[in-house]
mmCIF file of C-alpha atoms in Angstrom:
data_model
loop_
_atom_site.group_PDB
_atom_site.id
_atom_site.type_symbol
_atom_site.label_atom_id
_atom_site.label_comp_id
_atom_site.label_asym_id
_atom_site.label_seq_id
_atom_site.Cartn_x
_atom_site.Cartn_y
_atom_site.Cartn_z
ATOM 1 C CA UNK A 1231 -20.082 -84.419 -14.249
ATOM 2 C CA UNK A 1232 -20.810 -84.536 -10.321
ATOM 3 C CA UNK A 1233 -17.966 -83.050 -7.614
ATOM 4 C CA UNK A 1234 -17.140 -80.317 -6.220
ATOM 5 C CA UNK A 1235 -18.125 -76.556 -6.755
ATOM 6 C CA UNK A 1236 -14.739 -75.796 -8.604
ATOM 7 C CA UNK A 1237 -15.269 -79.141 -11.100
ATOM 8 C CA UNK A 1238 -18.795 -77.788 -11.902
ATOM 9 C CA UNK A 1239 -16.791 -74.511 -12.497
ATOM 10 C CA UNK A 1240 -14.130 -75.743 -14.392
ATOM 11 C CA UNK A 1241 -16.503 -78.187 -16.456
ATOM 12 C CA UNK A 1242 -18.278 -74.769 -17.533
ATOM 13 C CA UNK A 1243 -16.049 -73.648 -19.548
ATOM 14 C CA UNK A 1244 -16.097 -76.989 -21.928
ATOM 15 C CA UNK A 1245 -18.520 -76.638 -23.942
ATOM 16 C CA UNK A 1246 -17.951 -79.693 -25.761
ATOM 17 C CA UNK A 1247 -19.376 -81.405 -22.823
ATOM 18 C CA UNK A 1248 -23.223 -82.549 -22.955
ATOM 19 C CA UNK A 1249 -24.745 -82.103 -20.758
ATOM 20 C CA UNK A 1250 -21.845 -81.292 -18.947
ATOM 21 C CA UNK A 1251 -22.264 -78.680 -16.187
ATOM 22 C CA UNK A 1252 -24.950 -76.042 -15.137
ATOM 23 C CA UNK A 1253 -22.814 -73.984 -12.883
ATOM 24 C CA UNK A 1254 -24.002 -70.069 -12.639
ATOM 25 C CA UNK A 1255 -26.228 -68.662 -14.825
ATOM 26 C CA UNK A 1256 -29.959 -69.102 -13.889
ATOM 27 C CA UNK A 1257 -28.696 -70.189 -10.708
ATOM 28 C CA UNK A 1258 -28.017 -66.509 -9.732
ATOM 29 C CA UNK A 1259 -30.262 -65.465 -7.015
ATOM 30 C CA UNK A 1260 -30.444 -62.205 -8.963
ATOM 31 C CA UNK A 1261 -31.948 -64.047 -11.891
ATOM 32 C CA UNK A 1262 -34.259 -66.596 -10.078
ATOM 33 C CA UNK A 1263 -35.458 -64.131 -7.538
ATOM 34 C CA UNK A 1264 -37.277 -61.661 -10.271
ATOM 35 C CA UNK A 1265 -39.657 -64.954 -11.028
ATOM 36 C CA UNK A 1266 -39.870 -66.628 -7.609
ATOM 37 C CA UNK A 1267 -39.974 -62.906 -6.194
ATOM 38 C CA UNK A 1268 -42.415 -63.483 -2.359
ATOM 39 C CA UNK A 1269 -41.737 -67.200 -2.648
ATOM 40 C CA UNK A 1270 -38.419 -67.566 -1.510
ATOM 41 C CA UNK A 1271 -37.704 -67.053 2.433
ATOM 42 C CA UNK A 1272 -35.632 -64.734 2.089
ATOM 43 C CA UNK A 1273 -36.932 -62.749 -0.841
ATOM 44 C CA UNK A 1274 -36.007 -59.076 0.806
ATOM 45 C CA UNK A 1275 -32.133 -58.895 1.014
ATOM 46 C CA UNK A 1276 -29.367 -56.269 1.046
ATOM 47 C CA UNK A 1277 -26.120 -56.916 -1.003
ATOM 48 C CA UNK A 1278 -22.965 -56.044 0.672
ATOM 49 C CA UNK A 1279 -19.224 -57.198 1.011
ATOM 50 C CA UNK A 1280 -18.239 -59.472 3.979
ATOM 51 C CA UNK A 1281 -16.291 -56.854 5.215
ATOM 52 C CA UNK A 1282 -18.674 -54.196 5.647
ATOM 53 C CA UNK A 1283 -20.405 -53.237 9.004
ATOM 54 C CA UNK A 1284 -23.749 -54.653 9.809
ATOM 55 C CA UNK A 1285 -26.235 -53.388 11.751
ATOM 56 C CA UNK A 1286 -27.499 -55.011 14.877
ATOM 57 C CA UNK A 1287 -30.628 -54.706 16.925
ATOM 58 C CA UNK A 1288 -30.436 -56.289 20.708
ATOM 59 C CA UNK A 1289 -30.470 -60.023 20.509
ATOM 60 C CA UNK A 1290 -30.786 -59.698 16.792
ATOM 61 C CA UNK A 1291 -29.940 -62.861 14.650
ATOM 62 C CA UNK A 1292 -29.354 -62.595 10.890
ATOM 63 C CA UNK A 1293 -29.208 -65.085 8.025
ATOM 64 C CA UNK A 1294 -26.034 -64.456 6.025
ATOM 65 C CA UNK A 1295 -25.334 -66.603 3.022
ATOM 66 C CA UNK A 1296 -22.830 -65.883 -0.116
ATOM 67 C CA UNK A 1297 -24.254 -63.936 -3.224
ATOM 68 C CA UNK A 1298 -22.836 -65.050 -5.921
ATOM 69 C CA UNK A 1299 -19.940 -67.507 -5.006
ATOM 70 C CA UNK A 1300 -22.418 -70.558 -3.415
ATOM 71 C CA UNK A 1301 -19.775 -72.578 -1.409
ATOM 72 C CA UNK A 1302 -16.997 -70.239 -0.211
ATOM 73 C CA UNK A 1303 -19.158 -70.397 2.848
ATOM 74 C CA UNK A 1304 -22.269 -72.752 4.338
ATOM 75 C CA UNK A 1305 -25.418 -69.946 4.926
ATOM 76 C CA UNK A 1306 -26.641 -69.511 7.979
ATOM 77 C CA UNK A 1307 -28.293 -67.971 10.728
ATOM 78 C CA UNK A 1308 -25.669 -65.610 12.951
ATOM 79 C CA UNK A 1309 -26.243 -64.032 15.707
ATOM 80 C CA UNK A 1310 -23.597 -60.315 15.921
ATOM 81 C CA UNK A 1311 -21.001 -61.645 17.807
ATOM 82 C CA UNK A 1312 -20.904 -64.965 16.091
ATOM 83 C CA UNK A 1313 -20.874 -63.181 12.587
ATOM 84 C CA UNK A 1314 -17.843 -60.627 13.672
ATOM 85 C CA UNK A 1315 -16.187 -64.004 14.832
ATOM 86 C CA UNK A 1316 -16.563 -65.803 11.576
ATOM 87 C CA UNK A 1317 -15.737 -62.910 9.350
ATOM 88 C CA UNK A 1318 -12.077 -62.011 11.494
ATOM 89 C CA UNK A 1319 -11.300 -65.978 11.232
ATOM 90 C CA UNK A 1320 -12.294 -66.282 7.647
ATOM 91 C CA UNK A 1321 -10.272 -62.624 6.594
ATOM 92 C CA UNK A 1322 -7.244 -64.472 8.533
ATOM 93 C CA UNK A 1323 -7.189 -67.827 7.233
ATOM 94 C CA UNK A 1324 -5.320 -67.349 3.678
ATOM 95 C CA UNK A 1325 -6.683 -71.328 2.603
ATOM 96 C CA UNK A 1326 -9.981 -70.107 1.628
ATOM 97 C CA UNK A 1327 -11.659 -68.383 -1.408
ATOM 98 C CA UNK A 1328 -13.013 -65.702 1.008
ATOM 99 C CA UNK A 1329 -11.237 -61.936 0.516
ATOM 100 C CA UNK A 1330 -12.894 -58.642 1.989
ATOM 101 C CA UNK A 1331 -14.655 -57.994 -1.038
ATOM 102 C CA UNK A 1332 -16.815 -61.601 -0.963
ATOM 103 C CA UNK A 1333 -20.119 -60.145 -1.562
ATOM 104 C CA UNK A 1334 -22.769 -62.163 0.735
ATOM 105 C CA UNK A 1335 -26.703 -61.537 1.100
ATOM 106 C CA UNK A 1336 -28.291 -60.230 4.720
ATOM 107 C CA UNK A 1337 -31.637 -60.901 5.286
ATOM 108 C CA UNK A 1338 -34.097 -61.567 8.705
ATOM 109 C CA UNK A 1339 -34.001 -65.092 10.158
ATOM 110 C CA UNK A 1340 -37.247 -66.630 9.568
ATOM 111 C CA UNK A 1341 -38.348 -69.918 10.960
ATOM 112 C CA UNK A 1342 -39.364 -72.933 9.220
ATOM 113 C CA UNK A 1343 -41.091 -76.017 10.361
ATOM 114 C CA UNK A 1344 -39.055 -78.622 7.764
ATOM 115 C CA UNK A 1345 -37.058 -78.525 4.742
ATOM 116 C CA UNK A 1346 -36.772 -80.765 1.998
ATOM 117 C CA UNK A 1347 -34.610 -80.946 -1.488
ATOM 118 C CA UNK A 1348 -36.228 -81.882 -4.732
ATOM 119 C CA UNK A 1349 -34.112 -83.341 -8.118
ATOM 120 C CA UNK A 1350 -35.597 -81.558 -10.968
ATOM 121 C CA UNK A 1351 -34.855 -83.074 -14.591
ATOM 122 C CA UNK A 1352 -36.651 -81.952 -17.639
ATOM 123 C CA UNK A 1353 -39.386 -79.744 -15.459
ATOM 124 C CA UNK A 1354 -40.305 -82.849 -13.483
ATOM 125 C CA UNK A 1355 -39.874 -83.845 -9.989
ATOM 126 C CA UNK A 1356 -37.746 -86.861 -9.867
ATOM 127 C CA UNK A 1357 -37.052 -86.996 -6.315
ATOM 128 C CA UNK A 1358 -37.666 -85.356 -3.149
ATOM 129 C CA UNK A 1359 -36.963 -85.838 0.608
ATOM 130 C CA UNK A 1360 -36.724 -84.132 3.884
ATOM 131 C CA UNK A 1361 -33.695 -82.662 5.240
ATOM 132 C CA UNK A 1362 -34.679 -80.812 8.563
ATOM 133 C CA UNK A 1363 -37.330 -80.822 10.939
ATOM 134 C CA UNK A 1364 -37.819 -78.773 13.720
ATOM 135 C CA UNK A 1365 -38.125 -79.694 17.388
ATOM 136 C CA UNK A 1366 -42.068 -79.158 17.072
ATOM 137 C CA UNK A 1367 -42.616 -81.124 13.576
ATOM 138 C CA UNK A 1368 -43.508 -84.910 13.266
ATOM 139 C CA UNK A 1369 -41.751 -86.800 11.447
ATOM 140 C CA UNK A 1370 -42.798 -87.515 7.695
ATOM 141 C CA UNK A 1371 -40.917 -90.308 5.414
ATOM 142 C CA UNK A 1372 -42.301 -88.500 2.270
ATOM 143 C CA UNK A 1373 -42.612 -85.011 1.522
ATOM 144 C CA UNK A 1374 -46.082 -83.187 1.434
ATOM 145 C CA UNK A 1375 -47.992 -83.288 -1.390
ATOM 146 C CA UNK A 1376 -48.940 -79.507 -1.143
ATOM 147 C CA UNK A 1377 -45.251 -78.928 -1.022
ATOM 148 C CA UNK A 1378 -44.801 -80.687 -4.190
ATOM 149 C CA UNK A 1379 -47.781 -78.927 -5.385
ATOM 150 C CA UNK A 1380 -46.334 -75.639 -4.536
ATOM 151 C CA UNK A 1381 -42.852 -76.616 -6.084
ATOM 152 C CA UNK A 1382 -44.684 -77.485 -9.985
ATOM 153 C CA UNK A 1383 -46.291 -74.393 -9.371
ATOM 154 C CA UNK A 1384 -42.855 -72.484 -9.102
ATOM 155 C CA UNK A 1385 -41.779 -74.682 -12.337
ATOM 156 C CA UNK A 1386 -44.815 -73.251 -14.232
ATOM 157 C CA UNK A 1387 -43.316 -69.443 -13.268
ATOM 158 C CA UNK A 1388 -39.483 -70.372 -14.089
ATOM 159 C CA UNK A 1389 -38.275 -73.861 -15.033
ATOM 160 C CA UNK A 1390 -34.508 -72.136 -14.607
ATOM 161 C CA UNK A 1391 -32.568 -75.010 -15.952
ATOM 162 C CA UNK A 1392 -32.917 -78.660 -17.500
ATOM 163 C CA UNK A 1393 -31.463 -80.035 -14.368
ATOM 164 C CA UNK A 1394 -31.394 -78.359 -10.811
ATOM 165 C CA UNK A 1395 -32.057 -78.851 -7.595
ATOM 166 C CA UNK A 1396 -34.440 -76.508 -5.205
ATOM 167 C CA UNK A 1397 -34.823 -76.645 -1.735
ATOM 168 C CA UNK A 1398 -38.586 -75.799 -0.140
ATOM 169 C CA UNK A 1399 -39.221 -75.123 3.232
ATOM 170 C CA UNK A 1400 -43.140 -75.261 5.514
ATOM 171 C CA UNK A 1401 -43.273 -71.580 7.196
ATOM 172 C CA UNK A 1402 -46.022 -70.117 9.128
ATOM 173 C CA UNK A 1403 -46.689 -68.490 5.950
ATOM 174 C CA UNK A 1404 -47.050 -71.448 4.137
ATOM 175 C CA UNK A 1405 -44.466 -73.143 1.842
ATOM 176 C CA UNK A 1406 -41.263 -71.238 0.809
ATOM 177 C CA UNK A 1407 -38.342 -71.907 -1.670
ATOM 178 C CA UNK A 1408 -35.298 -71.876 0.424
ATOM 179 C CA UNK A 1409 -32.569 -71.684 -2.867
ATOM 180 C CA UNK A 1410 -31.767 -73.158 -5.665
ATOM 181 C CA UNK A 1411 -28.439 -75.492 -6.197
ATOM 182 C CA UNK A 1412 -26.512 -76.427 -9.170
ATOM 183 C CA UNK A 1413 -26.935 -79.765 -9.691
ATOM 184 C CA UNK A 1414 -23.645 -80.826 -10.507
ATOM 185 C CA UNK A 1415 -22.220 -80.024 -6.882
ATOM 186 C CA UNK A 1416 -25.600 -80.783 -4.892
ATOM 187 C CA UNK A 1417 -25.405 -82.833 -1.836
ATOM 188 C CA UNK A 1418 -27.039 -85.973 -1.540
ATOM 189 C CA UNK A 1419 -28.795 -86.885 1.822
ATOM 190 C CA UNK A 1420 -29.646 -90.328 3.145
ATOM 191 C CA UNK A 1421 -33.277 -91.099 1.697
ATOM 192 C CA UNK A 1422 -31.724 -89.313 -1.982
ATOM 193 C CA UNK A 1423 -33.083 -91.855 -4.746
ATOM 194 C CA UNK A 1424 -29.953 -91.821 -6.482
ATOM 195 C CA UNK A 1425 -30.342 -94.414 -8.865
ATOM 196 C CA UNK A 1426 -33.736 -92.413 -10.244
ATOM 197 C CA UNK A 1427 -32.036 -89.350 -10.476
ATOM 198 C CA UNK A 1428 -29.208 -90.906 -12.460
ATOM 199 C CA UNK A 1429 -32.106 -93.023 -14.661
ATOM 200 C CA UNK A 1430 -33.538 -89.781 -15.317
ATOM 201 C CA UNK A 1431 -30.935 -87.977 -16.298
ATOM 202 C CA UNK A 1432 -29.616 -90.294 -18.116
ATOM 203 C CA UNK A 1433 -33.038 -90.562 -20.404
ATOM 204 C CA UNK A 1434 -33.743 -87.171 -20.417
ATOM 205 C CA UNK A 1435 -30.053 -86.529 -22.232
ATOM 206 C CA UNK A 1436 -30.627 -89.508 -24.399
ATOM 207 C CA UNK A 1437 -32.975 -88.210 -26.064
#
């Protein structure tokens, strides 16, 4: 199945469905991030609910994401006054899956040079493309080969699901996994080879 977060959820819990869906498990950053440890940008984190009080330094700018509950909320970087604003509007809106004790992940805001998402099926790279350059990068139609490099090389320390989707950013520091997405309610960007991820997938389960 391919939808929304709370399909993927709901197609869980049938387990009479094959493949059916990959929501949670590996997925966890608390699972992934005791393999990929240094490699992910934001590897050093603190746990907290969305309620509680951060701490700002002058000018300070954060990247706040949810822990465990992916989409109640896009990640992002905040800067203290935009966070406090988000957090009163999001407590006040009763629509939403966010309560005071939403537990989200702090962490510094790093800077990366451009970001692209790779389809994983089977351990393999089936597709991969770039989502976001910054204002100083050239353009590139297809993604690095040491970024690909980098990404088999984070496969050989955990291959976390059959299907999955990770997102790898260029750094200063060289290249970085960003997360890792379910791939039953991963978005698909405009150069996405959908039609090989769907072949794959398709041949992978087949046999």
């Amino acid at each position: 199945m391919y939808g929304s977060v709370t399909i993927a959820r709901l197609a869980k819990q049938n387990t009479s469905w094959f493949p059916g869906s990959f929501y949670g498990g590996n997925h966890l950053y608390q699972v992934y991030s005791a393999y990929y440890g240094a490699h992910l940008l934001n590897h050093e984190i603190t746990v907290c609910k969305i309620s509680d009080r951060l701490t700002w330094e002058k000018e300070e700018k954060k990247f706040i994401k949810p822990y465990n509950e992916a989409k109640i909320f896009t990640g992002r970087v905040f800067s203290e006054a935009e966070w406090k604003d988000f957090v009163f509007e999001a407590l006040e809106n009763p629509s939403n899956r966010i309560t005071e004790d939403s537990l989200i992940q702090v962490s510094e805001a790093k800077t990366t040079i451009k970001e692209a998402r790779l389809w994983i099926v089977g351990g393999q790279i089936i597709d991969a493309g770039y989502y976001k350059f910054n204002d100083q990068a050239p353009f590139e139609e297809k993604v690095q080969e040491e970024g690909l490099a980098f990404a088999r090389d984070m496969l050989r320390l955990f291959n976390l699901e059959e299907a999955f989707v990770m997102d790898i950013c260029l750094t200063d520091e060289g290249w970085k996994i960003v997360e890792i997405n379910c791939i039953n309610s991963s978005g698909f960007y405009p150069n996405t080879n959908v039609k090989s991820i769907i072949k794959a997938l398709n041949v992978y389960f087949s046999d």
